Coordinates of N, CA and C in Angstrom, one line a residue:
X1 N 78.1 164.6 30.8 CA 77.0 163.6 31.0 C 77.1 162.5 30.0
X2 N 77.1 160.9 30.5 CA 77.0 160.2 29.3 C 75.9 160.1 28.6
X3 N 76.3 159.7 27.3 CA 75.0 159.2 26.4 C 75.3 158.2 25.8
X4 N 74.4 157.5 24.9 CA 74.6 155.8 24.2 C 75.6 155.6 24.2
X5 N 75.6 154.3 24.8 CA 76.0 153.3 24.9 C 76.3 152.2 23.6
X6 N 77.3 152.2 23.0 CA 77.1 151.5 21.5 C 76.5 149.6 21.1
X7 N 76.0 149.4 22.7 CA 75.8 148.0 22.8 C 74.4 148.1 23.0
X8 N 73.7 149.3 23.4 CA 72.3 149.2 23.2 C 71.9 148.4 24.1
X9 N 72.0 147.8 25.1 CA 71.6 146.5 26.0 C 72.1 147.1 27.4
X10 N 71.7 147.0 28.2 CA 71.5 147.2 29.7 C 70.9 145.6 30.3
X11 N 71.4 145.7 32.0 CA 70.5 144.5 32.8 C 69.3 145.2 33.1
X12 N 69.2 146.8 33.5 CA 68.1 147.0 34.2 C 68.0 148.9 33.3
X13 N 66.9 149.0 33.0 CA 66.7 150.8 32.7 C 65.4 151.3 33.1
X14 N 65.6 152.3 33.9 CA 64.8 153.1 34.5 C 63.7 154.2 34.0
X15 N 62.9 153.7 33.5 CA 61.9 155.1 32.4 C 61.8 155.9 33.1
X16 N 62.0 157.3 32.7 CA 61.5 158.8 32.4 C 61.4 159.0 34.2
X17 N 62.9 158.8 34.7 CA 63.0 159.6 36.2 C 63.9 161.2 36.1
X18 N 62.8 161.5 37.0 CA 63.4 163.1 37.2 C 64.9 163.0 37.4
X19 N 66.0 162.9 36.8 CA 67.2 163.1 36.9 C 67.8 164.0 37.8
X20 N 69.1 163.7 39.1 CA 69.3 164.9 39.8 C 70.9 164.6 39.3
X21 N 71.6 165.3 38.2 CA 73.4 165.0 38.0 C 74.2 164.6 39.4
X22 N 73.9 166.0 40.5 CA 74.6 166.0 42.0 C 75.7 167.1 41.2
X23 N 75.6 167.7 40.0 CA 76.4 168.8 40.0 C 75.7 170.3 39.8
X24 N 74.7 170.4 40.6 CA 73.9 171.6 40.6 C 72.9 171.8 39.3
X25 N 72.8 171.5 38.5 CA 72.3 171.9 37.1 C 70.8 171.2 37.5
X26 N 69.5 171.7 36.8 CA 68.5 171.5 36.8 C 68.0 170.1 36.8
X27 N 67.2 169.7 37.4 CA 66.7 168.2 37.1 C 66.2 168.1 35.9
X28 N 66.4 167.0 34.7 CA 65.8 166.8 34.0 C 64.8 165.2 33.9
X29 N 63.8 164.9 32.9 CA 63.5 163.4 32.8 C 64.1 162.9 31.6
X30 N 64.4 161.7 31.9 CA 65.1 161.0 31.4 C 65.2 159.4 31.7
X31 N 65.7 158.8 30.7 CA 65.6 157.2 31.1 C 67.2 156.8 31.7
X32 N 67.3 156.0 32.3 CA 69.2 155.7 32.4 C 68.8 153.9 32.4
X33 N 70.3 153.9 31.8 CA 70.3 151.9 32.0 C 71.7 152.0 32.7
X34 N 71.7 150.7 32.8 CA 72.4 150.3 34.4 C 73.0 148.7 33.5
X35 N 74.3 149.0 33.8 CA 74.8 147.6 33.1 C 75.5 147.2 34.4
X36 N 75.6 146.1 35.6 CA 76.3 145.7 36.1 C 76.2 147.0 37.3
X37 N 77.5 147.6 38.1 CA 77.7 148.7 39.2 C 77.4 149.8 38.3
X38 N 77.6 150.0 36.8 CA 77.4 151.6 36.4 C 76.5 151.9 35.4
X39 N 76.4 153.0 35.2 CA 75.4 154.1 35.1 C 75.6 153.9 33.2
X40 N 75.3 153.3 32.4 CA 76.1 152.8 30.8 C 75.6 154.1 29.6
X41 N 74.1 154.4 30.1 CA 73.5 155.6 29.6 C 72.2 156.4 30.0
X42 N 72.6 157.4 29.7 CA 71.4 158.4 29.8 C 70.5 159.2 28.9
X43 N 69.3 159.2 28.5 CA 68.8 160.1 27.4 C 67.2 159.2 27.5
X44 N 66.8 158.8 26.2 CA 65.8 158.3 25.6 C 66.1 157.3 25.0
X45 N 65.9 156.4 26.0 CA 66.4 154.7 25.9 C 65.6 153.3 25.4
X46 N 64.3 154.2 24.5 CA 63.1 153.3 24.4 C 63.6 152.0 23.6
X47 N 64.5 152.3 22.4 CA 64.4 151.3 21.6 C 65.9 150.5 22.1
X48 N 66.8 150.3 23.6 CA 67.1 149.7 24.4 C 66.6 148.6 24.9
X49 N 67.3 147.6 25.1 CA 66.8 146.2 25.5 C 67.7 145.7 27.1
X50 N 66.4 145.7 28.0 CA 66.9 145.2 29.2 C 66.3 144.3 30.0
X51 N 67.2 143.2 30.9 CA 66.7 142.1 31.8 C 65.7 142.8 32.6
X52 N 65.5 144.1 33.3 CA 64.6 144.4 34.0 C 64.6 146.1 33.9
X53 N 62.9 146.4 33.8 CA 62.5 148.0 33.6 C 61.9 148.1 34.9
X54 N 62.6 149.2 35.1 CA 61.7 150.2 36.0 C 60.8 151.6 35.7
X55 N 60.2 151.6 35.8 CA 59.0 153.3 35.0 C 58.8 154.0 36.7
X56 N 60.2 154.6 36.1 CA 60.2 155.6 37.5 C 58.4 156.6 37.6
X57 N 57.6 156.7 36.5 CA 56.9 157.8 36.7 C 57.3 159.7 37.2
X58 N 58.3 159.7 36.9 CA 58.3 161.4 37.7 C 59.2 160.8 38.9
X59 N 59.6 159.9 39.4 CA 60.4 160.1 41.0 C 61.5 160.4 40.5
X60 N 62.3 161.2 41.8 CA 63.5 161.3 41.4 C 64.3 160.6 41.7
X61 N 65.6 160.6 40.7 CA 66.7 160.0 40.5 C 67.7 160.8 41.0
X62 N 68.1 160.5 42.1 CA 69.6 161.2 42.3 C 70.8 160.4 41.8
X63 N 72.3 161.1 41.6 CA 73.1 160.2 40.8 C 74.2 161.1 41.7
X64 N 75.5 160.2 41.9 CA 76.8 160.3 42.4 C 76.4 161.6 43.5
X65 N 75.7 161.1 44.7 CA 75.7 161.4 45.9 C 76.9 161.3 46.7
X66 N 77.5 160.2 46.6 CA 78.5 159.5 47.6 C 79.1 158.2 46.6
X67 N 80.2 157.9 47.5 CA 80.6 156.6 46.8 C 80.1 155.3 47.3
X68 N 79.2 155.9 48.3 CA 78.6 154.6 48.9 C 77.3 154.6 48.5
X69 N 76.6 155.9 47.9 CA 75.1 155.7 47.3 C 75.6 156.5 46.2
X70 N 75.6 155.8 44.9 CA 75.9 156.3 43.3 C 75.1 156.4 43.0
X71 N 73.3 155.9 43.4 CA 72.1 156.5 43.0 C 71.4 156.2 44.0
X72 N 70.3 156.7 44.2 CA 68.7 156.6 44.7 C 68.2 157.3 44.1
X73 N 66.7 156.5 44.1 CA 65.3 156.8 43.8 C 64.5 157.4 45.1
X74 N 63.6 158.5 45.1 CA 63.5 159.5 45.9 C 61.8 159.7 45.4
X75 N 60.6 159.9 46.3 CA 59.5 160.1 46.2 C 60.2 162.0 45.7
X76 N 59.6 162.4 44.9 CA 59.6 164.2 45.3 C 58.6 164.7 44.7

């Protein structure tokens, strides 16, 4: 799983979504930033700086579903 990113900067990061990997392991919460098409980090991304936040609240995040959906957000 990745973690920081040594640029600290994202376009877009997502607050404290239920995490789904897509490799069986438990959902966790967590923040993820999004630089461009990929996924740049995952963990606790408060003191991260991005063009646009999302505060997932609890929805789930699924990740590497498909190569045609690498994420969605999911009421659960």
């Amino acid at each position: 799983m990745m973690r920081h990113d040594i640029s600290q900067s994202a376009d877009t990061i997502i607050y404290q979504a239920k995490v789904f990997d897509g490799l069986g392991n438990a959902p966790q919460y967590m923040d993820v930033a999004i630089k461009g098409e990929h996924i740049v980090a995952l963990g606790e991304l408060s003191q991260w700086q991005a063009t646009h936040t999302i505060m997932a609240n609890g929805l789930c995040l699924a990740l590497g579903l498909s190569m045609y959906t690498p994420m969605m957000i999911l009421s659960c």
